[in-house]
Short mmCIF file of C-alpha atoms in Angstrom, two decimals:
data_model
loop_
_atom_site.label_atom_id
_atom_site.label_comp_id
_atom_site.label_asym_id
_atom_site.label_seq_id
_atom_site.Cartn_x
_atom_site.Cartn_y
_atom_site.Cartn_z
CA MET E 2 0.12 0.52 0.38
CA ARG E 3 1.56 3.27 -0.64
CA ALA E 4 1.50 6.75 1.75
CA VAL E 5 0.16 9.43 1.16
CA SER E 6 2.45 11.99 2.14
CA SER E 7 0.53 15.64 2.95
CA VAL E 8 1.46 19.20 4.06
CA THR E 9 -0.10 20.70 6.84
CA LEU E 10 0.05 24.66 6.45
CA PRO E 11 -0.93 27.51 9.34
CA ALA E 12 -4.38 29.06 8.88
CA GLU E 13 -2.35 32.55 9.50
CA LEU E 14 -0.81 31.56 6.79
CA VAL E 15 -2.69 31.00 4.12
CA ARG E 16 -5.13 33.63 4.77
CA GLU E 17 -2.77 36.73 4.05
CA PRO E 18 -1.46 37.20 0.46
CA GLY E 19 1.34 36.09 -0.93
CA ASN E 20 2.81 33.86 1.95
CA LEU E 21 1.69 30.41 -0.49
CA PRO E 22 3.65 28.73 -3.19
CA LYS E 23 4.18 30.53 -7.00
CA HIS E 24 3.30 26.02 -8.48
CA CYS E 25 -0.02 24.83 -8.09
CA SER E 26 -0.53 22.21 -5.20
CA ARG E 27 -1.62 19.69 -7.61
CA HIS E 28 0.35 20.26 -11.40
CA GLY E 29 3.42 21.76 -10.02
CA ARG E 30 3.72 24.28 -13.16
CA PRO E 31 3.80 27.62 -12.65
CA ALA E 32 0.65 29.47 -11.49
CA ASP E 33 -1.79 32.27 -13.97
CA THR E 34 -3.59 32.81 -10.95
CA HIS E 35 -4.12 32.96 -8.04
CA ALA E 36 -8.11 31.78 -6.20
CA ASP E 37 -9.62 33.40 -3.04
CA PHE E 38 -11.14 30.28 -1.27
CA SER E 39 -12.67 29.49 1.90
CA LEU E 40 -13.00 25.89 3.78
CA GLN E 41 -15.79 25.23 5.59
CA VAL E 42 -14.99 22.93 8.99
CA THR E 43 -17.41 20.50 9.96
CA LYS E 44 -17.00 18.57 13.26
CA ARG E 45 -18.51 16.02 15.06
CA PRO E 46 -20.24 15.67 18.02
CA ALA E 47 -18.63 13.70 20.67
CA GLY E 48 -20.04 10.49 20.94
CA GLY E 49 -22.59 9.93 24.46
CA ALA E 50 -23.05 13.85 24.55
CA GLY E 51 -26.10 13.32 25.23
CA LEU E 52 -29.57 15.35 24.29
CA THR E 53 -27.19 18.56 24.33
CA ASN E 54 -24.39 18.35 21.47
CA ASN E 55 -25.85 15.01 19.23
CA ALA E 56 -25.39 15.87 15.42
CA PHE E 57 -29.97 16.71 15.82
CA SER E 58 -29.04 19.55 18.15
CA THR E 59 -25.31 20.96 15.76
CA LYS E 60 -26.92 20.28 13.10
CA GLY E 61 -29.02 23.63 13.10
CA ARG E 62 -25.26 25.58 14.51
CA LYS E 63 -23.40 28.10 11.17
CA PRO E 64 -19.83 26.24 10.76
CA ARG E 65 -15.98 27.72 10.94
CA THR E 66 -14.51 28.93 7.81
CA LEU E 67 -11.40 28.67 7.64
CA TYR E 68 -10.06 31.57 4.05
CA VAL E 69 -7.77 30.89 2.04
CA THR E 70 -6.30 34.23 -0.12
CA GLY E 71 -3.81 33.71 -2.94
CA TRP E 72 -4.12 30.14 -3.50
CA PRO E 73 -2.06 29.40 -6.33
CA LEU E 74 -3.44 27.58 -9.51
CA CYS E 75 -1.68 26.92 -12.72
CA PRO E 76 -3.67 27.12 -15.72
CA ALA E 77 -5.11 23.56 -16.17
CA CYS E 78 -6.43 23.83 -13.03
CA ALA E 79 -8.29 27.96 -13.68
CA ARG E 80 -9.11 25.70 -17.33
CA SER E 81 -10.91 22.69 -15.26
CA ARG E 82 -12.71 24.94 -12.74
CA ALA E 83 -14.09 26.77 -15.89
CA VAL E 84 -14.88 23.74 -17.79
CA TRP E 85 -17.02 22.49 -15.06
CA PHE E 86 -18.32 25.57 -13.52
CA THR E 87 -19.65 26.12 -17.07
CA ALA E 88 -21.85 23.29 -17.17
CA THR E 89 -22.23 22.63 -14.06
CA MET E 90 -24.49 26.50 -15.10
CA VAL E 91 -25.52 25.16 -18.00
CA LEU E 92 -27.14 22.44 -16.77
CA PHE E 93 -28.70 23.73 -13.67
CA PHE E 94 -29.73 26.66 -15.20
CA GLY E 95 -31.15 24.63 -18.99
CA GLY E 96 -32.63 22.52 -16.77
CA VAL E 97 -34.92 24.66 -15.18
CA VAL E 98 -35.17 26.68 -18.88
CA ALA E 99 -36.88 23.58 -19.68
CA PHE E 100 -39.20 22.27 -16.20
CA PHE E 101 -41.03 25.71 -16.24
CA GLY E 102 -41.06 25.80 -19.87
CA ALA E 103 -42.64 22.08 -20.06
CA LEU E 104 -44.94 23.76 -17.03
CA ALA E 105 -45.41 27.19 -18.92
CA VAL E 106 -47.10 25.67 -22.44
CA GLN E 107 -48.52 22.77 -21.13
CA ILE E 108 -50.41 25.97 -19.08
CA ALA E 109 -50.52 28.22 -22.07
CA ALA E 110 -51.55 25.66 -25.00
CA ASP E 111 -55.01 24.49 -26.15
CA ASN E 112 -53.97 21.32 -26.83
CA PRO E 113 -50.80 21.00 -26.10
CA PRO E 114 -48.68 17.50 -26.94
CA VAL E 115 -49.14 16.27 -23.12
CA ASN E 116 -46.31 13.14 -23.68
CA ALA E 117 -43.32 15.77 -24.94
CA LEU E 118 -44.09 18.37 -23.02
CA ALA E 119 -43.48 15.78 -20.02
CA LEU E 120 -41.35 14.36 -20.97
CA THR E 121 -39.05 17.70 -22.11
CA ALA E 122 -39.85 18.94 -18.01
CA MET E 123 -38.72 15.18 -17.15
CA ILE E 124 -35.71 15.78 -18.37
CA GLY E 125 -35.34 19.51 -17.13
CA PHE E 126 -35.96 18.08 -13.46
CA ILE E 127 -33.25 15.77 -14.08
CA ALA E 128 -30.84 18.58 -15.59
CA MET E 129 -30.81 20.47 -12.50
CA VAL E 130 -30.38 17.16 -9.77
CA VAL E 131 -27.31 16.02 -12.27
CA ALA E 132 -25.67 19.88 -11.91
CA TRP E 133 -23.68 18.64 -9.25
CA LEU E 134 -22.07 16.55 -10.04
CA PRO E 135 -19.92 19.34 -11.86
CA PHE E 136 -20.27 21.87 -9.12
CA TYR E 137 -18.60 19.56 -7.20
CA LEU E 138 -15.60 18.94 -9.93
CA SER E 139 -15.40 22.49 -10.30
CA GLY E 140 -14.99 22.60 -6.25
CA TYR E 141 -11.51 24.14 -4.85
CA PRO E 142 -10.93 21.48 -2.30
CA ARG E 143 -11.01 19.62 -4.73
CA LEU E 144 -8.55 20.70 -7.41
CA THR E 145 -6.24 22.21 -4.94
CA LYS E 146 -6.35 19.24 -2.61
CA ALA E 147 -6.38 21.27 -0.11
CA ASN E 148 -9.00 20.55 3.46
CA PRO E 149 -9.79 22.27 6.62
CA SER E 150 -7.80 20.14 9.63
CA PRO E 151 -10.76 19.34 12.18
CA ASP E 152 -9.35 21.79 14.62
CA GLY E 153 -10.03 24.20 11.78
CA GLU E 154 -6.87 25.69 12.43
CA SER E 155 -4.57 24.55 9.76
CA VAL E 156 -4.90 23.75 6.31
CA VAL E 157 -4.04 19.66 5.01
CA VAL E 158 -3.22 19.93 1.65
CA ILE E 159 -3.01 16.36 -0.02
CA SER E 160 -0.23 15.19 -1.99
CA PRO E 161 1.03 18.28 -3.40
CA SER E 162 3.51 18.52 -5.90
CA GLU E 163 7.46 18.43 -5.98
CA GLU E 164 7.31 22.07 -6.90
CA PHE E 165 4.33 23.24 -4.35
CA ARG E 166 6.41 21.29 -1.38
CA ALA E 167 9.67 23.03 -2.40
CA ASP E 168 8.25 27.04 -2.62
CA LEU E 169 7.72 26.52 0.85
CA THR E 170 10.93 25.26 1.90
CA GLY E 171 12.12 28.01 -0.32
#
């Protein structure tokens, strides 16, 4: 079994612009753009805490947010994010237009083709639901391999490139 290496960056380091390496953490290429994003720190309730601190009572609390400023992205990562985010928008808003357009035609037309409109509405609904996949694929945590630590005091980069790691030490 292969061991997975990781790098832990303190929260103070990732909050300030200009402190991060000049190479992409995923591919090791020189950064073309820099991204600002936030990571949500989710903390699971301790077992046996009773009714005062269980999964249902902690669900309504606002999660802690760890802000990242100026994360380096190479052209391939920026292009990947743009493509997946565009696919998300096309699927979601195309699904909304198809779904509600089919409903509007059904209501407005005197003798509408029911089967075709039902199929159009169903395809639109499925497109809206399926839009979560490219939305997930366009997310910064997946692109950067960065996740918050359980305590929220640092960012853990899983299997960073050698160039990214070298920029941190040198």
